[in-house]
PDB file of C-alpha atoms in Angstrom:
ATOM      1  CA  ALA A   6     -66.846 -87.572 -78.119  1.00 50.00           C
ATOM      2  CA  SER A   7     -65.953 -87.231 -74.444  1.00 52.00           C
ATOM      3  CA  LEU A   8     -69.488 -86.247 -73.642  1.00 56.00           C
ATOM      4  CA  SER A   9     -71.067 -89.187 -75.640  1.00 58.00           C
ATOM      5  CA  ILE A  10     -68.755 -91.545 -73.404  1.00 58.00           C
ATOM      6  CA  PHE A  11     -70.140 -90.116 -70.247  1.00 59.00           C
ATOM      7  CA  LEU A  12     -73.842 -90.645 -71.528  1.00 60.00           C
ATOM      8  CA  VAL A  13     -73.570 -94.334 -71.683  1.00 60.00           C
ATOM      9  CA  ILE A  14     -71.143 -95.378 -69.316  1.00 62.00           C
ATOM     10  CA  GLY A  15     -72.249 -97.539 -66.370  1.00 61.00           C
ATOM     11  CA  PHE A  16     -74.431 -99.909 -68.329  1.00 65.00           C
ATOM     12  CA  GLU A  17     -71.817-102.842 -67.765  1.00 64.00           C
ATOM     13  CA  ALA A  18     -72.268-102.636 -64.088  1.00 65.00           C
ATOM     14  CA  VAL A  19     -75.291-104.853 -64.703  1.00 67.00           C
ATOM     15  CA  VAL A  20     -73.073-107.550 -66.036  1.00 66.00           C
ATOM     16  CA  SER A  21     -70.445-107.120 -63.212  1.00 64.00           C
ATOM     17  CA  LEU A  22     -73.301-107.400 -60.537  1.00 65.00           C
ATOM     18  CA  GLY A  23     -74.980-110.414 -62.213  1.00 65.00           C
ATOM     19  CA  VAL A  24     -73.673-112.641 -59.500  1.00 64.00           C
ATOM     20  CA  ALA A  25     -75.956-111.016 -57.189  1.00 68.00           C
ATOM     21  CA  ALA A  26     -78.912-111.377 -59.450  1.00 72.00           C
ATOM     22  CA  ALA A  27     -81.850-113.802 -58.385  1.00 77.00           C
ATOM     23  CA  ASN A  28     -82.132-114.948 -62.188  1.00 80.00           C
ATOM     24  CA  PRO A  29     -79.012-113.812 -64.090  1.00 75.00           C
ATOM     25  CA  ARG A  30     -80.056-115.397 -67.203  1.00 76.00           C
ATOM     26  CA  ARG A  31     -83.145-113.298 -67.432  1.00 79.00           C
ATOM     27  CA  GLY A  32     -82.106-110.276 -65.432  1.00 78.00           C
ATOM     28  CA  ILE A  33     -78.681-109.420 -67.043  1.00 77.00           C
ATOM     29  CA  PRO A  34     -79.949-109.321 -70.726  1.00 77.00           C
ATOM     30  CA  ARG A  35     -83.061-107.150 -69.888  1.00 80.00           C
ATOM     31  CA  GLY A  36     -81.021-104.818 -67.428  1.00 78.00           C
ATOM     32  CA  THR A  37     -78.336-104.309 -70.097  1.00 76.00           C
ATOM     33  CA  ILE A  38     -80.854-103.377 -72.905  1.00 78.00           C
ATOM     34  CA  ILE A  39     -83.152-101.395 -70.851  1.00 80.00           C
ATOM     35  CA  SER A  40     -80.342 -99.363 -69.076  1.00 77.00           C
ATOM     36  CA  LEU A  41     -78.850 -98.638 -72.723  1.00 74.00           C
ATOM     37  CA  LEU A  42     -82.347 -97.711 -74.056  1.00 77.00           C
ATOM     38  CA  ILE A  43     -82.780 -95.368 -71.236  1.00 77.00           C
ATOM     39  CA  GLN A  44     -79.547 -93.866 -71.404  1.00 73.00           C
ATOM     40  CA  GLY A  45     -79.438 -93.532 -75.144  1.00 70.00           C
ATOM     41  CA  LEU A  46     -83.028 -92.221 -75.667  1.00 73.00           C
ATOM     42  CA  LEU A  47     -82.647 -89.585 -72.664  1.00 73.00           C
ATOM     43  CA  ALA A  48     -79.129 -88.628 -72.709  1.00 70.00           C
ATOM     44  CA  TYR A  49     -78.517 -88.687 -76.397  1.00 71.00           C
ATOM     45  CA  SER A  50     -81.794 -87.240 -77.546  1.00 72.00           C
ATOM     46  CA  ILE A  51     -82.018 -84.446 -75.057  1.00 70.00           C
ATOM     47  CA  GLN A  52     -78.329 -83.447 -74.109  1.00 69.00           C
ATOM     48  CA  TYR A  53     -75.924 -84.588 -76.725  1.00 68.00           C
ATOM     49  CA  PHE A  54     -77.962 -83.499 -79.765  1.00 71.00           C
ATOM     50  CA  ALA A  55     -79.443 -80.459 -78.185  1.00 68.00           C
ATOM     51  CA  PHE A  56     -75.866 -79.346 -77.181  1.00 68.00           C
ATOM     52  CA  ASN A  57     -74.368 -79.925 -80.635  1.00 68.00           C
ATOM     53  CA  ALA A  58     -77.531 -78.248 -82.250  1.00 68.00           C
ATOM     54  CA  ALA A  59     -76.686 -75.005 -80.071  1.00 64.00           C
ATOM     55  CA  LEU A  60     -73.064 -74.869 -81.046  1.00 64.00           C
ATOM     56  CA  PRO A  61     -73.131 -73.847 -84.929  1.00 64.00           C
ATOM     57  CA  GLY A  62     -75.353 -70.983 -84.022  1.00 64.00           C
ATOM     58  CA  SER A  63     -73.284 -69.324 -81.443  1.00 67.00           C
ATOM     59  CA  PRO A  64     -69.634 -68.447 -82.468  1.00 71.00           C
ATOM     60  CA  ALA A  65     -68.903 -67.494 -78.894  1.00 69.00           C
ATOM     61  CA  LEU A  66     -69.673 -71.107 -77.734  1.00 66.00           C
ATOM     62  CA  LEU A  67     -67.600 -72.365 -80.573  1.00 66.00           C
ATOM     63  CA  ALA A  68     -64.579 -70.309 -79.374  1.00 73.00           C
ATOM     64  CA  SER A  69     -65.060 -71.071 -75.646  1.00 74.00           C
ATOM     65  CA  ASN A  70     -62.835 -73.241 -73.603  1.00 74.00           C
ATOM     66  CA  ALA A  71     -65.877 -74.384 -71.616  1.00 75.00           C
ATOM     67  CA  PRO A  72     -68.966 -74.352 -73.983  1.00 74.00           C
ATOM     68  CA  LEU A  73     -71.041 -76.523 -71.774  1.00 76.00           C
ATOM     69  CA  GLY A  74     -70.563 -74.068 -68.685  1.00 80.00           C
ATOM     70  CA  ASP A  75     -71.313 -71.112 -70.965  1.00 82.00           C
ATOM     71  CA  LEU A  76     -74.393 -72.583 -72.499  1.00 80.00           C
ATOM     72  CA  ALA A  77     -75.676 -73.230 -68.953  1.00 82.00           C
ATOM     73  CA  ILE A  78     -74.986 -69.629 -68.245  1.00 85.00           C
ATOM     74  CA  GLN A  79     -76.964 -68.424 -71.315  1.00 83.00           C
ATOM     75  CA  ILE A  80     -79.906 -70.818 -70.721  1.00 82.00           C
ATOM     76  CA  GLY A  81     -80.019 -69.681 -66.837  1.00 86.00           C
ATOM     77  CA  ASP A  82     -79.736 -66.004 -67.788  1.00 87.00           C
ATOM     78  CA  THR A  83     -82.479 -66.174 -70.213  1.00 83.00           C
ATOM     79  CA  LEU A  84     -84.939 -68.734 -68.423  1.00 85.00           C
ATOM     80  CA  LEU A  85     -84.089 -68.356 -64.721  1.00 85.00           C
ATOM     81  CA  ALA A  86     -84.139 -64.741 -64.241  1.00 84.00           C
ATOM     82  CA  GLY A  87     -80.359 -64.320 -64.643  1.00 84.00           C
ATOM     83  CA  ASN A  88     -79.382 -67.163 -62.509  1.00 87.00           C
ATOM     84  CA  GLY A  89     -77.190 -68.453 -65.227  1.00 86.00           C
ATOM     85  CA  TYR A  90     -74.071 -68.765 -62.933  1.00 89.00           C
ATOM     86  CA  THR A  91     -76.154 -70.854 -60.306  1.00 91.00           C
ATOM     87  CA  LEU A  92     -77.356 -73.200 -63.202  1.00 89.00           C
ATOM     88  CA  MET A  93     -73.741 -73.694 -64.301  1.00 89.00           C
ATOM     89  CA  MET A  94     -72.730 -74.659 -60.808  1.00 92.00           C
ATOM     90  CA  VAL A  95     -75.446 -77.114 -60.530  1.00 91.00           C
ATOM     91  CA  VAL A  96     -74.468 -78.697 -63.828  1.00 85.00           C
ATOM     92  CA  ALA A  97     -70.650 -78.585 -62.740  1.00 87.00           C
ATOM     93  CA  ALA A  98     -71.813 -80.483 -59.455  1.00 89.00           C
ATOM     94  CA  SER A  99     -73.695 -82.974 -61.558  1.00 84.00           C
ATOM     95  CA  VAL A 100     -70.717 -83.775 -63.730  1.00 79.00           C
ATOM     96  CA  LEU A 101     -68.594 -84.192 -60.750  1.00 82.00           C
ATOM     97  CA  LEU A 102     -71.037 -86.778 -59.418  1.00 83.00           C
ATOM     98  CA  ALA A 103     -71.211 -88.358 -62.635  1.00 75.00           C
ATOM     99  CA  GLY A 104     -67.463 -88.755 -62.754  1.00 75.00           C
ATOM    100  CA  LEU A 105     -67.462 -90.046 -59.385  1.00 80.00           C
ATOM    101  CA  ALA A 106     -70.022 -92.589 -60.082  1.00 75.00           C
ATOM    102  CA  ALA A 107     -68.117 -93.639 -63.314  1.00 73.00           C
ATOM    103  CA  CYS A 108     -64.964 -94.106 -61.201  1.00 76.00           C
ATOM    104  CA  LEU A 109     -66.723 -96.207 -58.508  1.00 77.00           C
ATOM    105  CA  THR A 110     -68.380 -98.466 -61.341  1.00 73.00           C
ATOM    106  CA  SER A 111     -65.138 -99.044 -63.270  1.00 73.00           C
ATOM    107  CA  LEU A 112     -63.321 -99.912 -59.981  1.00 75.00           C
ATOM    108  CA  ASN A 113     -66.172-102.184 -58.985  1.00 74.00           C
ATOM    109  CA  THR A 114     -65.955-103.923 -62.367  1.00 73.00           C
ATOM    110  CA  GLY A 115     -62.329-104.117 -61.966  1.00 74.00           C
ATOM    111  CA  VAL A 116     -62.304-105.709 -58.574  1.00 74.00           C
ATOM    112  CA  ARG A 117     -65.063-108.017 -59.509  1.00 74.00           C
ATOM    113  CA  THR A 118     -63.159-109.174 -62.763  1.00 74.00           C
ATOM    114  CA  THR A 119     -59.697-109.410 -60.863  1.00 74.00           C
ATOM    115  CA  PHE A 120     -61.415-111.479 -58.088  1.00 73.00           C
ATOM    116  CA  ALA A 121     -62.932-113.944 -60.717  1.00 73.00           C
ATOM    117  CA  MET A 122     -59.436-114.320 -62.553  1.00 75.00           C
ATOM    118  CA  THR A 123     -57.830-115.248 -59.101  1.00 74.00           C
ATOM    119  CA  LEU A 124     -60.405-118.078 -58.614  1.00 73.00           C
ATOM    120  CA  ASP A 125     -59.245-119.412 -62.060  1.00 75.00           C
ATOM    121  CA  ASP A 126     -55.630-119.062 -60.619  1.00 75.00           C
ATOM    122  CA  GLU A 127     -54.707-116.428 -63.426  1.00 75.00           C
ATOM    123  CA  VAL A 128     -53.447-113.802 -60.871  1.00 73.00           C
ATOM    124  CA  PRO A 129     -51.924-114.146 -57.479  1.00 77.00           C
ATOM    125  CA  GLU A 130     -53.997-115.845 -54.620  1.00 74.00           C
ATOM    126  CA  PHE A 131     -53.683-112.934 -52.311  1.00 75.00           C
ATOM    127  CA  LEU A 132     -56.106-110.828 -54.259  1.00 73.00           C
ATOM    128  CA  THR A 133     -58.884-113.348 -53.217  1.00 70.00           C
ATOM    129  CA  LEU A 134     -58.384-112.865 -49.472  1.00 72.00           C
ATOM    130  CA  LEU A 135     -61.756-112.240 -47.751  1.00 71.00           C
ATOM    131  CA  PRO A 136     -62.077-110.945 -44.176  1.00 71.00           C
ATOM    132  CA  GLU A 137     -64.415-112.964 -41.928  1.00 70.00           C
ATOM    133  CA  SER A 138     -66.305-109.840 -41.211  1.00 71.00           C
ATOM    134  CA  SER A 139     -67.294-109.180 -44.832  1.00 68.00           C
ATOM    135  CA  VAL A 140     -67.025-110.455 -48.412  1.00 66.00           C
ATOM    136  CA  THR A 141     -65.023-107.439 -49.848  1.00 72.00           C
ATOM    137  CA  PRO A 142     -61.745-108.503 -51.468  1.00 75.00           C
ATOM    138  CA  TYR A 143     -59.914-105.457 -49.758  1.00 78.00           C
ATOM    139  CA  ASN A 144     -56.468-106.249 -51.368  1.00 80.00           C
ATOM    140  CA  ALA A 145     -57.925-105.977 -54.845  1.00 78.00           C
ATOM    141  CA  VAL A 146     -59.641-102.854 -53.986  1.00 79.00           C
ATOM    142  CA  LEU A 147     -56.633-101.174 -52.613  1.00 83.00           C
ATOM    143  CA  ILE A 148     -54.346-102.252 -55.401  1.00 83.00           C
ATOM    144  CA  LEU A 149     -56.795-101.138 -58.198  1.00 79.00           C
ATOM    145  CA  ALA A 150     -57.380 -97.788 -56.374  1.00 82.00           C
ATOM    146  CA  ALA A 151     -53.647 -97.122 -56.013  1.00 86.00           C
ATOM    147  CA  VAL A 152     -52.901 -98.032 -59.840  1.00 84.00           C
ATOM    148  CA  SER A 153     -55.814 -95.850 -60.796  1.00 80.00           C
ATOM    149  CA  GLY A 154     -54.871 -92.910 -58.433  1.00 82.00           C
ATOM    150  CA  GLY A 155     -51.198 -93.365 -59.764  1.00 85.00           C
ATOM    151  CA  VAL A 156     -52.363 -92.864 -63.345  1.00 82.00           C
ATOM    152  CA  GLY A 157     -54.383 -90.068 -62.470  1.00 79.00           C
ATOM    153  CA  VAL A 158     -51.277 -88.353 -60.766  1.00 84.00           C
ATOM    154  CA  LEU A 159     -49.133 -89.078 -63.866  1.00 83.00           C
ATOM    155  CA  GLY A 160     -51.751 -87.489 -66.018  1.00 79.00           C
ATOM    156  CA  THR A 161     -52.042 -84.403 -63.811  1.00 79.00           C
ATOM    157  CA  LEU A 162     -48.237 -83.938 -63.325  1.00 84.00           C
ATOM    158  CA  GLY A 163     -47.627 -84.539 -66.918  1.00 81.00           C
ATOM    159  CA  GLY A 164     -49.739 -81.588 -68.028  1.00 79.00           C
ATOM    160  CA  ILE A 165     -52.185 -81.674 -70.955  1.00 79.00           C
ATOM    161  CA  PRO A 166     -50.339 -83.994 -73.299  1.00 83.00           C
ATOM    162  CA  ALA A 167     -49.962 -86.741 -70.775  1.00 82.00           C
ATOM    163  CA  LEU A 168     -53.698 -86.448 -69.793  1.00 77.00           C
ATOM    164  CA  LEU A 169     -54.922 -86.488 -73.410  1.00 81.00           C
ATOM    165  CA  GLY A 170     -52.649 -89.522 -73.939  1.00 84.00           C
ATOM    166  CA  ILE A 171     -54.154 -91.388 -70.946  1.00 81.00           C
ATOM    167  CA  THR A 172     -57.536 -90.409 -72.028  1.00 78.00           C
ATOM    168  CA  LEU A 173     -56.982 -91.555 -75.594  1.00 82.00           C
ATOM    169  CA  ALA A 174     -55.449 -94.892 -74.262  1.00 82.00           C
ATOM    170  CA  ALA A 175     -58.416 -95.462 -72.137  1.00 77.00           C
ATOM    171  CA  ASN A 176     -61.091 -94.702 -74.743  1.00 75.00           C
ATOM    172  CA  LEU A 177     -59.245 -96.924 -77.192  1.00 80.00           C
ATOM    173  CA  GLY A 178     -58.971 -99.658 -74.718  1.00 77.00           C
ATOM    174  CA  ALA A 179     -62.658 -99.415 -73.905  1.00 74.00           C
ATOM    175  CA  PHE A 180     -63.667 -99.466 -77.633  1.00 79.00           C
ATOM    176  CA  MET A 181     -61.373-102.617 -78.157  1.00 81.00           C
ATOM    177  CA  LEU A 182     -62.934-104.256 -75.065  1.00 76.00           C
ATOM    178  CA  TYR A 183     -66.462-103.832 -76.204  1.00 77.00           C
ATOM    179  CA  SER A 184     -65.628-104.927 -79.871  1.00 82.00           C
ATOM    180  CA  ILE A 185     -64.128-108.211 -78.575  1.00 83.00           C
ATOM    181  CA  ILE A 186     -67.264-108.804 -76.394  1.00 79.00           C
ATOM    182  CA  CYS A 187     -69.377-108.325 -79.618  1.00 81.00           C
ATOM    183  CA  VAL A 188     -67.224-110.700 -81.563  1.00 85.00           C
ATOM    184  CA  LEU A 189     -67.237-113.404 -78.892  1.00 83.00           C
ATOM    185  CA  THR A 190     -70.911-112.898 -78.789  1.00 81.00           C
ATOM    186  CA  ILE A 191     -71.348-113.643 -82.405  1.00 83.00           C
ATOM    187  CA  LEU A 192     -69.232-116.665 -82.343  1.00 85.00           C
ATOM    188  CA  VAL A 193     -71.024-118.078 -79.216  1.00 81.00           C
ATOM    189  CA  SER A 194     -74.355-117.375 -80.793  1.00 81.00           C
ATOM    190  CA  LEU A 195     -73.519-119.164 -84.163  1.00 82.00           C
ATOM    191  CA  ARG A 196     -73.655-122.509 -82.112  1.00 79.00           C
ATOM    192  CA  GLU A 197     -77.224-121.918 -81.089  1.00 77.00           C
ATOM    193  CA  ALA A 198     -80.472-121.585 -82.836  1.00 75.00           C
ATOM    194  CA  GLY A 199     -83.529-119.917 -82.323  1.00 75.00           C
ATOM    195  CA  LYS A 200     -84.922-116.325 -81.815  1.00 76.00           C
ATOM    196  CA  ARG A 201     -82.745-115.734 -78.749  1.00 75.00           C
ATOM    197  CA  ALA A 202     -79.517-116.550 -80.687  1.00 77.00           C
ATOM    198  CA  GLY A 203     -80.662-114.486 -83.619  1.00 80.00           C
ATOM    199  CA  LEU A 204     -81.269-111.296 -81.394  1.00 79.00           C
ATOM    200  CA  SER A 205     -78.074-111.806 -79.623  1.00 77.00           C
ATOM    201  CA  ARG A 206     -76.239-111.842 -83.129  1.00 79.00           C
ATOM    202  CA  LEU A 207     -78.154-108.830 -84.266  1.00 83.00           C
ATOM    203  CA  LEU A 208     -77.187-106.789 -81.176  1.00 77.00           C
ATOM    204  CA  ALA A 209     -73.596-107.886 -81.259  1.00 80.00           C
ATOM    205  CA  LEU A 210     -73.233-106.890 -84.942  1.00 82.00           C
ATOM    206  CA  LEU A 211     -74.953-103.428 -84.179  1.00 79.00           C
ATOM    207  CA  GLY A 212     -72.472-102.983 -81.426  1.00 74.00           C
ATOM    208  CA  LEU A 213     -69.591-104.006 -83.516  1.00 74.00           C
ATOM    209  CA  GLU A 214     -70.826-101.593 -86.190  1.00 73.00           C
ATOM    210  CA  GLY A 215     -70.871 -98.771 -83.679  1.00 67.00           C
ATOM    211  CA  ARG A 216     -67.428 -99.546 -82.462  1.00 60.00           C
ATOM    212  CA  THR A 217     -65.928 -99.690 -85.889  1.00 63.00           C
ATOM    213  CA  ALA A 218     -68.077 -96.712 -87.375  1.00 58.00           C
TER     214      ALA A 218
END
């Protein structure tokens, strides 16, 4: 499940960056759908299903504490003239970069959401302060970075139980957020007619079904 989350993370950045789009009404829906199709077709078809297909045929991988790394070693030793460990390090580096990209994407989304909420007077005004030299809300960035770092430190110091609890809460929150977005999309599309509204309802229903399945 944790692997599947990483495979589709980041598509919501299309929405959070919509304010910079030349034509948001056209670009955001297309960007969201295309990014999900690319991530789903490539990642799920090649990595997720291939990885799960390899596990049942290898008892050693099932018993391993790092099955993805051990699988990379096996593939590298077989196909790359015994360079399995090198392949494993490359995979580990790519996972590290993916995790960093996911953190930056989530932080960017949080900052933009917080900034929008301050414009609606829903959070303290000092979060909207912008220096004359840039348009970056540094206060919001620093506060969100501190909160995120604090949660990470608590998870690390608390050991496996605390880390698993934080991870479960984060995943549950993400699923709930996406479910709420799907429900709101359905409610809004019911007020409109036409193919675009019908397509929006269909995609929202499929997303809601995926969240509750």
